XYZ file of C-alpha atoms in Angstrom:
571
model
C 38.888 -46.321 7.197
C 41.234 -49.507 7.060
C 41.073 -51.516 4.303
C 42.444 -55.332 4.501
C 43.198 -57.612 1.775
C 43.881 -61.398 2.617
C 44.165 -64.740 1.027
C 41.078 -67.462 1.807
C 39.941 -67.235 5.637
C 43.218 -66.118 7.160
C 42.385 -64.905 10.392
C 43.628 -61.371 11.037
C 43.318 -58.475 14.079
C 43.098 -54.664 13.595
C 44.802 -51.903 15.733
C 44.001 -48.225 16.031
C 47.206 -45.738 17.518
C 47.828 -42.025 17.280
C 50.935 -40.207 18.045
C 50.942 -38.222 21.212
C 52.612 -34.800 21.749
C 56.251 -36.716 23.125
C 56.119 -38.391 19.676
C 55.274 -41.971 21.207
C 52.614 -44.248 19.591
C 49.952 -45.137 21.428
C 47.396 -47.773 20.896
C 43.571 -46.741 20.809
C 42.012 -49.800 19.983
C 41.793 -53.242 18.649
C 39.673 -55.295 16.927
C 39.918 -59.284 16.862
C 37.688 -62.384 16.074
C 34.563 -59.445 15.859
C 35.025 -57.694 19.019
C 36.502 -54.261 19.653
C 38.929 -54.038 23.125
C 39.384 -49.976 23.829
C 42.708 -49.036 25.574
C 41.982 -47.548 28.983
C 43.947 -44.492 29.986
C 43.732 -42.495 26.642
C 42.398 -39.351 25.437
C 39.925 -41.390 23.269
C 39.141 -44.463 25.874
C 35.443 -43.191 26.109
C 34.524 -42.070 22.584
C 36.444 -44.530 20.330
C 34.975 -47.790 18.897
C 36.276 -49.625 15.732
C 33.501 -51.036 13.347
C 32.837 -54.412 11.488
C 34.746 -52.498 8.325
C 37.699 -51.828 10.246
C 37.225 -47.870 10.292
C 37.738 -46.132 13.359
C 34.849 -44.038 14.827
C 35.790 -41.061 17.430
C 32.722 -39.091 18.673
C 32.604 -35.933 20.394
C 35.582 -34.572 18.471
C 37.799 -31.586 19.833
C 40.142 -29.410 18.419
C 43.150 -31.469 20.100
C 42.351 -34.388 18.500
C 43.691 -33.398 15.117
C 46.696 -35.694 14.859
C 47.848 -38.624 12.541
C 46.412 -42.026 13.107
C 47.734 -45.475 12.267
C 45.703 -48.544 11.330
C 47.925 -51.928 11.757
C 46.657 -55.305 10.637
C 48.310 -58.478 11.858
C 47.453 -61.406 9.631
C 49.581 -63.965 11.249
C 51.741 -66.321 8.832
C 50.621 -63.593 6.346
C 52.554 -60.871 7.812
C 51.606 -57.225 8.920
C 50.453 -54.335 7.115
C 49.821 -50.758 8.520
C 48.630 -47.359 6.855
C 48.174 -43.794 8.426
C 46.112 -41.027 7.386
C 45.543 -37.269 9.012
C 42.445 -36.077 11.052
C 41.900 -32.050 10.396
C 39.425 -30.213 12.846
C 37.494 -27.357 11.650
C 35.340 -24.950 13.677
C 33.667 -22.114 11.968
C 34.007 -18.163 13.984
C 31.198 -16.496 15.309
C 29.934 -13.089 13.474
C 32.791 -10.428 13.701
C 32.413 -7.875 16.171
C 33.171 -4.269 15.687
C 34.631 -1.511 17.885
C 34.582 1.900 16.251
C 36.208 4.837 16.887
C 33.772 7.371 18.063
C 36.591 10.414 18.028
C 35.760 12.784 15.176
C 38.798 12.433 12.713
C 40.272 15.506 11.141
C 41.580 15.153 7.524
C 43.920 17.446 8.413
C 46.108 15.061 10.177
C 49.341 14.227 8.919
C 49.295 10.614 9.759
C 46.886 7.663 9.882
C 44.338 7.385 12.338
C 42.667 4.626 14.248
C 39.632 3.722 12.599
C 38.012 0.618 14.154
C 38.886 -3.339 15.575
C 37.269 -5.978 14.189
C 37.642 -9.336 16.316
C 36.833 -12.890 15.549
C 35.998 -15.289 18.100
C 36.057 -19.139 18.200
C 37.401 -20.563 15.062
C 39.813 -23.185 14.004
C 42.038 -22.777 12.256
C 42.347 -19.126 13.037
C 40.658 -17.115 10.528
C 42.189 -13.732 8.354
C 40.279 -10.660 8.615
C 39.978 -8.414 6.022
C 38.714 -4.385 5.777
C 36.254 -3.283 3.330
C 35.375 0.574 1.944
C 32.146 0.698 -0.010
C 32.415 -3.441 -0.379
C 36.197 -2.831 -2.115
C 38.748 -4.088 -0.255
C 40.866 -2.103 1.352
C 44.315 -4.333 1.217
C 45.415 -2.808 4.125
C 49.288 -4.161 5.150
C 50.489 -4.474 8.383
C 53.698 -2.558 7.839
C 53.217 0.805 9.445
C 52.623 3.785 6.795
C 51.132 7.225 6.790
C 48.203 6.404 4.692
C 46.534 2.651 5.500
C 47.410 -0.250 7.603
C 46.092 -2.961 9.787
C 47.499 -4.690 13.288
C 46.591 -8.106 14.019
C 46.480 -9.955 17.291
C 45.800 -13.823 17.430
C 44.720 -15.351 20.858
C 44.637 -19.115 21.693
C 41.165 -20.152 24.282
C 41.420 -22.927 26.721
C 38.939 -24.547 24.000
C 42.112 -24.594 21.763
C 40.051 -22.143 19.424
C 41.888 -18.926 18.321
C 40.366 -15.396 18.471
C 41.790 -13.068 16.046
C 41.625 -9.013 16.179
C 42.295 -6.670 13.441
C 42.665 -2.807 14.069
C 42.279 -0.557 11.172
C 44.411 3.035 10.719
C 43.426 4.951 8.063
C 44.196 8.859 6.880
C 40.414 9.758 5.610
C 40.001 12.295 3.036
C 36.824 14.397 2.381
C 35.813 11.506 -0.075
C 35.214 9.199 3.297
C 32.654 11.444 4.674
C 29.745 9.435 3.033
C 31.718 6.186 2.650
C 30.547 3.061 4.326
C 33.391 0.507 5.697
C 33.011 -2.941 6.954
C 35.252 -6.267 7.497
C 34.888 -10.067 7.308
C 36.705 -13.088 8.883
C 37.544 -15.681 5.938
C 38.169 -19.255 7.536
C 39.079 -21.936 5.366
C 36.786 -25.447 5.311
C 37.335 -28.765 4.400
C 38.646 -29.683 0.611
C 40.640 -26.650 0.600
C 37.488 -24.383 0.335
C 36.727 -21.108 2.046
C 34.307 -18.726 3.554
C 33.734 -15.985 5.245
C 31.659 -14.040 7.945
C 30.601 -10.188 7.186
C 30.223 -7.478 10.001
C 27.418 -4.467 10.316
C 28.726 -1.681 8.139
C 29.630 1.631 9.798
C 30.686 5.291 8.606
C 33.374 7.618 10.071
C 32.975 10.862 11.589
C 35.137 13.038 9.844
C 36.130 16.778 10.379
C 36.591 19.314 7.397
C 36.662 22.586 6.479
C 34.391 24.353 4.103
C 35.291 24.736 0.787
C 32.339 25.331 -1.006
C 29.204 26.981 -0.625
C 25.440 26.611 -2.057
C 22.788 28.909 -1.940
C 19.218 28.240 -3.508
C 15.701 29.229 -3.534
C 12.965 27.032 -2.565
C 10.293 26.036 -4.119
C 12.490 26.582 -7.497
C 9.640 27.932 -9.237
C 8.390 31.638 -10.008
C 7.331 32.829 -6.488
C 4.084 35.069 -6.092
C 2.660 36.893 -3.350
C 1.583 34.848 -0.376
C 4.270 31.982 -0.939
C 6.124 30.236 1.653
C 9.572 30.735 0.669
C 12.858 29.293 2.165
C 16.765 30.607 1.557
C 18.889 27.937 1.997
C 22.504 28.099 2.344
C 24.862 24.791 2.330
C 28.339 24.305 3.330
C 30.498 21.358 2.619
C 32.088 21.422 5.723
C 32.008 19.017 8.601
C 30.862 19.948 10.960
C 28.313 22.516 9.288
C 29.506 26.230 9.588
C 27.293 28.956 10.777
C 25.416 31.367 8.050
C 25.044 34.566 7.836
C 22.147 35.972 5.680
C 22.149 39.500 4.425
C 20.184 41.815 2.113
C 21.639 44.380 -0.086
C 19.694 47.841 -0.651
C 19.328 49.602 -3.570
C 22.312 51.810 -2.298
C 24.848 48.933 -1.849
C 24.446 48.771 2.168
C 23.019 45.942 3.298
C 20.478 44.556 6.349
C 21.642 41.521 8.654
C 18.777 38.733 8.725
C 18.017 36.441 11.469
C 18.521 32.858 9.869
C 18.080 29.516 11.893
C 21.076 26.956 12.829
C 20.273 25.040 9.628
C 21.165 27.587 7.217
C 17.630 28.463 6.565
C 16.031 31.609 5.839
C 11.727 31.416 5.650
C 9.582 33.985 4.057
C 6.529 32.574 6.074
C 4.347 35.049 3.410
C 6.481 36.523 0.957
C 5.646 40.008 -0.437
C 6.337 42.309 -3.702
C 8.689 44.106 -1.223
C 10.830 41.227 -0.373
C 12.263 41.101 -4.010
C 16.062 41.922 -3.977
C 19.327 40.742 -3.746
C 20.113 38.296 -1.149
C 23.978 37.141 0.500
C 24.937 34.359 2.533
C 27.946 34.065 4.070
C 29.323 30.640 5.948
C 31.676 31.293 8.715
C 34.186 28.060 8.856
C 37.557 29.653 10.585
C 39.241 26.475 9.514
C 38.888 27.159 6.143
C 41.872 28.494 4.272
C 41.548 32.301 3.665
C 42.407 32.195 0.195
C 38.597 30.099 0.021
C 35.352 32.585 -0.695
C 32.521 31.291 1.511
C 29.774 33.868 0.062
C 27.243 33.471 -2.439
C 24.816 35.424 -3.621
C 20.793 35.424 -5.252
C 18.312 37.530 -6.588
C 14.765 36.737 -5.549
C 11.897 38.570 -7.667
C 8.071 38.151 -6.350
C 5.330 38.534 -8.814
C 1.985 40.314 -7.786
C -1.040 41.515 -9.367
C -3.052 44.572 -8.020
C -6.606 44.470 -6.812
C -8.839 44.861 -9.906
C -10.793 47.769 -10.934
C -14.746 46.643 -11.988
C -17.257 48.640 -14.081
C -19.745 48.453 -12.729
C -18.972 47.486 -9.211
C -20.980 46.350 -6.291
C -24.451 45.563 -6.632
C -26.731 46.744 -9.754
C -29.698 46.695 -10.843
C -31.657 46.504 -14.022
C -34.850 46.172 -15.768
C -35.556 42.857 -18.128
C -34.688 43.420 -21.345
C -32.035 46.272 -20.874
C -28.135 45.283 -22.004
C -25.607 45.812 -19.172
C -21.959 46.153 -20.188
C -19.071 44.915 -17.889
C -15.346 45.760 -18.041
C -12.336 44.591 -15.980
C -9.130 46.362 -15.401
C -6.244 44.775 -14.093
C -2.096 44.994 -13.436
C 0.690 43.765 -11.721
C 4.556 42.486 -12.245
C 3.326 40.662 -15.627
C 0.287 42.056 -17.781
C -2.506 39.594 -16.815
C -4.986 37.387 -18.934
C -8.513 38.364 -17.989
C -11.764 36.658 -18.383
C -15.242 36.881 -17.355
C -17.270 34.336 -15.847
C -20.177 33.176 -13.993
C -19.891 30.422 -11.480
C -17.395 28.121 -13.375
C -18.478 29.002 -16.721
C -16.028 31.199 -18.948
C -18.413 33.770 -20.693
C -15.392 36.074 -22.346
C -11.506 35.649 -22.923
C -11.270 39.696 -22.849
C -11.928 42.428 -20.384
C -15.103 43.142 -21.539
C -18.400 41.466 -21.458
C -21.799 42.441 -22.434
C -24.926 41.296 -21.191
C -27.609 41.736 -23.661
C -31.533 41.812 -23.458
C -31.700 40.832 -19.875
C -33.799 37.987 -18.663
C -34.355 36.640 -15.137
C -31.789 33.852 -15.743
C -29.178 36.653 -16.209
C -29.341 37.603 -12.503
C -26.550 36.735 -10.389
C -22.857 36.967 -9.698
C -20.143 37.770 -12.591
C -16.097 37.567 -11.813
C -13.530 39.165 -13.355
C -10.581 36.451 -13.130
C -6.725 37.566 -13.363
C -4.447 34.883 -14.102
C -0.559 34.947 -15.268
C 0.419 32.012 -17.518
C 3.981 31.844 -16.854
C 3.654 32.431 -12.781
C 1.178 29.246 -11.506
C -1.302 30.099 -8.845
C -1.013 33.670 -9.424
C -4.685 35.017 -9.438
C -6.602 37.709 -8.613
C -10.613 38.213 -8.984
C -13.529 40.843 -8.398
C -17.355 40.368 -8.704
C -20.191 42.540 -9.772
C -24.009 41.267 -8.609
C -26.752 42.079 -11.136
C -30.119 41.794 -10.142
C -32.746 42.002 -12.685
C -35.960 43.718 -12.000
C -38.913 43.189 -13.551
C -42.960 41.942 -13.494
C -43.678 38.216 -12.740
C -43.250 36.065 -16.057
C -45.690 33.533 -15.211
C -45.418 31.567 -18.947
C -48.669 31.159 -21.003
C -51.814 33.058 -20.207
C -53.636 30.030 -20.197
C -53.767 26.198 -19.826
C -55.727 23.394 -20.752
C -55.774 20.444 -18.261
C -57.020 17.276 -19.473
C -59.114 15.418 -16.188
C -60.588 11.905 -17.097
C -63.731 12.439 -15.410
C -65.296 14.601 -12.870
C -64.523 14.000 -9.127
C -60.913 13.364 -9.775
C -58.180 15.361 -7.262
C -55.894 17.361 -9.713
C -53.213 19.340 -8.858
C -52.269 22.669 -10.469
C -49.031 24.952 -10.301
C -47.966 28.077 -11.105
C -44.233 29.264 -11.197
C -43.363 32.774 -11.722
C -40.132 34.366 -11.999
C -39.558 37.722 -11.523
C -38.201 40.674 -8.892
C -39.064 41.769 -6.449
C -40.196 38.342 -5.387
C -43.588 37.613 -6.627
C -46.747 36.549 -4.780
C -49.288 34.215 -6.522
C -52.790 34.642 -5.242
C -55.288 31.699 -6.602
C -59.174 31.980 -8.115
C -61.349 31.016 -6.195
C -59.808 32.280 -2.809
C -60.917 29.126 -0.742
C -57.853 27.006 -2.287
C -55.321 26.518 -0.121
C -51.591 26.652 -1.950
C -48.102 25.333 -0.733
C -45.278 27.702 -2.025
C -41.403 26.736 -2.741
C -38.800 29.732 -3.590
C -35.995 28.861 -5.554
C -33.828 32.287 -6.143
C -36.171 34.062 -8.231
C -38.591 31.681 -9.223
C -41.459 31.078 -6.541
C -43.827 27.837 -7.478
C -47.345 27.808 -5.831
C -49.191 24.191 -6.036
C -53.200 23.654 -5.310
C -54.992 20.454 -5.239
C -58.313 20.371 -6.185
C -61.547 17.978 -6.632
C -62.616 18.619 -10.518
C -66.385 19.536 -10.732
C -68.439 20.952 -13.862
C -68.638 24.033 -11.592
C -64.374 24.774 -11.711
C -64.335 24.110 -15.203
C -63.157 27.628 -16.702
C -63.069 29.228 -12.729
C -59.443 28.341 -11.901
C -56.730 31.162 -12.132
C -53.706 31.997 -10.365
C -52.053 35.832 -10.411
C -48.632 36.547 -9.844
C -47.608 40.203 -8.832
C -44.872 42.430 -7.187
C -44.309 46.028 -6.868
C -43.384 46.429 -10.452
C -46.430 44.457 -12.296
C -48.503 41.614 -12.546
C -50.070 38.866 -14.797
C -52.605 35.936 -14.408
C -52.991 32.521 -15.683
C -55.912 30.999 -16.465
C -56.865 27.232 -16.278
C -59.002 25.124 -18.594
C -60.388 22.017 -17.166
C -61.307 19.601 -20.098
C -62.975 16.940 -18.975
C -63.412 13.638 -20.736
C -66.778 12.223 -19.526
C -69.239 13.397 -17.368
C -70.325 11.327 -14.119
C -73.121 8.719 -15.362
C -76.668 8.984 -13.485
C -77.767 6.056 -11.444
C -80.288 2.857 -13.479
C -83.509 4.218 -11.306
C -83.853 7.892 -12.435
C -82.970 6.934 -15.809
C -85.939 4.671 -15.783
C -88.337 7.612 -14.324
C -86.799 10.159 -16.725
C -87.520 7.817 -19.582
C -91.058 7.152 -18.193
C -91.886 11.033 -17.815
C -90.807 11.874 -21.410
C -92.932 9.118 -22.788
C -96.027 10.268 -20.564
C -95.382 13.670 -22.492
C -95.666 12.767 -25.698
C -98.906 10.769 -25.266
C -100.536 13.774 -23.710
C -99.583 16.101 -26.532
C -100.618 13.489 -29.107
C -104.451 13.214 -27.076
C -104.390 17.276 -27.250
C -103.947 17.610 -31.078
C -106.728 14.663 -31.282
C -108.689 16.343 -28.892
C -108.656 20.017 -31.077
C -108.854 18.470 -34.428
C -112.413 16.788 -33.284
C -113.171 20.358 -31.704
C -112.570 22.088 -35.357
C -114.685 19.410 -36.950
C -117.655 19.713 -35.041
C -117.435 23.536 -35.110
C -117.691 22.993 -38.754
C -120.409 20.495 -38.794
C -122.521 22.263 -36.620
C -121.882 25.712 -38.728
C -122.561 23.819 -42.048
C -126.272 22.545 -40.843
C -127.130 26.074 -39.427
C -127.366 25.450 -35.866
C -124.644 27.276 -34.660
C -126.075 30.833 -33.501
C -123.183 33.571 -34.095
C -123.552 37.167 -32.474
C -126.173 36.527 -29.799
C -124.056 37.422 -27.119
C -123.538 40.529 -28.038
C -127.255 41.516 -28.093
C -127.797 40.329 -24.362
C -127.563 43.158 -21.870
C -124.797 43.183 -19.551
C -125.032 43.525 -15.933
C -121.625 43.133 -14.648
C -119.539 45.845 -13.096
C -117.591 47.901 -15.536
C -114.684 45.617 -14.591
C -116.333 42.448 -15.328
C -117.858 43.862 -18.227
C -114.178 44.934 -19.844
C -113.067 41.244 -19.293
C -116.098 39.885 -20.976
C -115.366 42.135 -24.184
C -111.607 40.979 -23.747
C -112.480 37.265 -23.595
C -115.166 37.664 -26.663
C -112.401 39.602 -28.462
C -110.168 36.372 -28.328
C -112.796 33.815 -29.083
C -113.882 35.776 -32.172
C -110.141 35.889 -33.244
C -110.402 32.245 -32.509
C -113.387 31.807 -34.874
C -111.923 33.920 -37.496
C -108.612 31.287 -37.675
C -110.874 28.466 -37.474
C -113.683 29.536 -39.881
C -111.186 31.197 -42.489
C -110.119 27.586 -43.262
C -113.145 27.309 -45.493
C -111.577 29.714 -47.781
C -115.072 31.715 -48.846
C -114.997 35.502 -49.441
C -116.786 38.524 -48.224
C -117.142 39.164 -44.195
C -117.736 35.823 -42.076
C -119.898 35.642 -39.617
C -118.578 36.182 -36.061
C -118.665 33.152 -33.448
């Protein structure tokens, strides 16, 4: 911008110019009476303009536009004045490019070797390139030394932009095997500031001899028979050395073992016979002779011998008996022994006694051996106890409450015993359904309640050892009520019977009174029938006599009510 100060309304003109490569001043444009006139045939003819505030605007700035520009003001009688400014051009580079040496570098070399080249393209002004190891600046100088230096080269492109490359030379050490390297392109910004762009990281491929060997056992814990175990041998050389595994015998000799190329010897299913001393030797012919590349380690495999049970296999005992169980076990370590049934621990020792056996005691009993210092080391052995006896039906009788006659009722009998019991129902026409669970048998029947079945239902469980019966008593809360019409008939019949009895009693009293009256008047003849001749056959006569005798007895009863003494007349 060109600031113009004049008095009053003095007219003036503004002229912008620059100094070319030959040192000559060339006008770019003038501003007069509000109009801009751009000079032809300059590098800015199509890109320059003067604004109303007298500032010069250059579009599409190029690297070669960097120059000194002058503003000249002509105010006529008030004179002329001018001022100059410097245009600086900045172009940021693209991301740095890496070219890494793919060859293997040896740490035994006596001079620095080429590590890689870092290139920064298309920037202005030219950037500087810095090298880093593990994000720490290497400060590589340009002077060639035996340990570290960098050589740089700058190229100017046709566009006027710069391409800078830097090659790093380094004498690596063993510590550089795991080091991470990178480079940065550092470039200036307006206002005296700087920025940078960082490359990708890379590692060196180094060759160094083996100095140390490490031998380990995996997993790192007490070993037991059956484990998968790996002997791993590691040397710190690169490339890795080859490894030789050996097992030392009791007499001092060794047996060679075959291992893989990674330095591993694997026991897929290690056993007690694999216990012993093992040797690993790293074979690296670049290592100095005074370095020992051999390691030795001891392997101890823990084990348990099979358990001995007393009794063993399958044993049979009767209900109520006692059965002692005993377990004997040993191994590389003294084991802890427990008796279990399923997941329930019965005894934390090698002995357990089953007392007063019941059917619930039937099953599999397991002795388990473990060693607390060797996780996972475990042995077990089992014995099967079979409890035999007659069936058990529970209570001998059961009372079942039933709301009313005609109800459907389900009765069940559950019997436990061995051999498996058979359940039979009475009456025999009942149709049971049966389920078996272990040593228990459950039988169910569905019956329609009648008064006939109140005390006539039972079940019997039997096996080859014995039998047992269970009776059911049905308690019916209320009988089924008869219908209305029969009730009325029954009521009517009862009334008729009562009336008939009363009438008979009254008639009998009248007869007694009549007899008494006739006797009193002397008009009743007694004993006359005895004097009449009998013309009937003997059988008829006998019947008549019997009938007569019965009549006399009746008369005695009736006439005896008068209370008189002495013999009475027979009638």
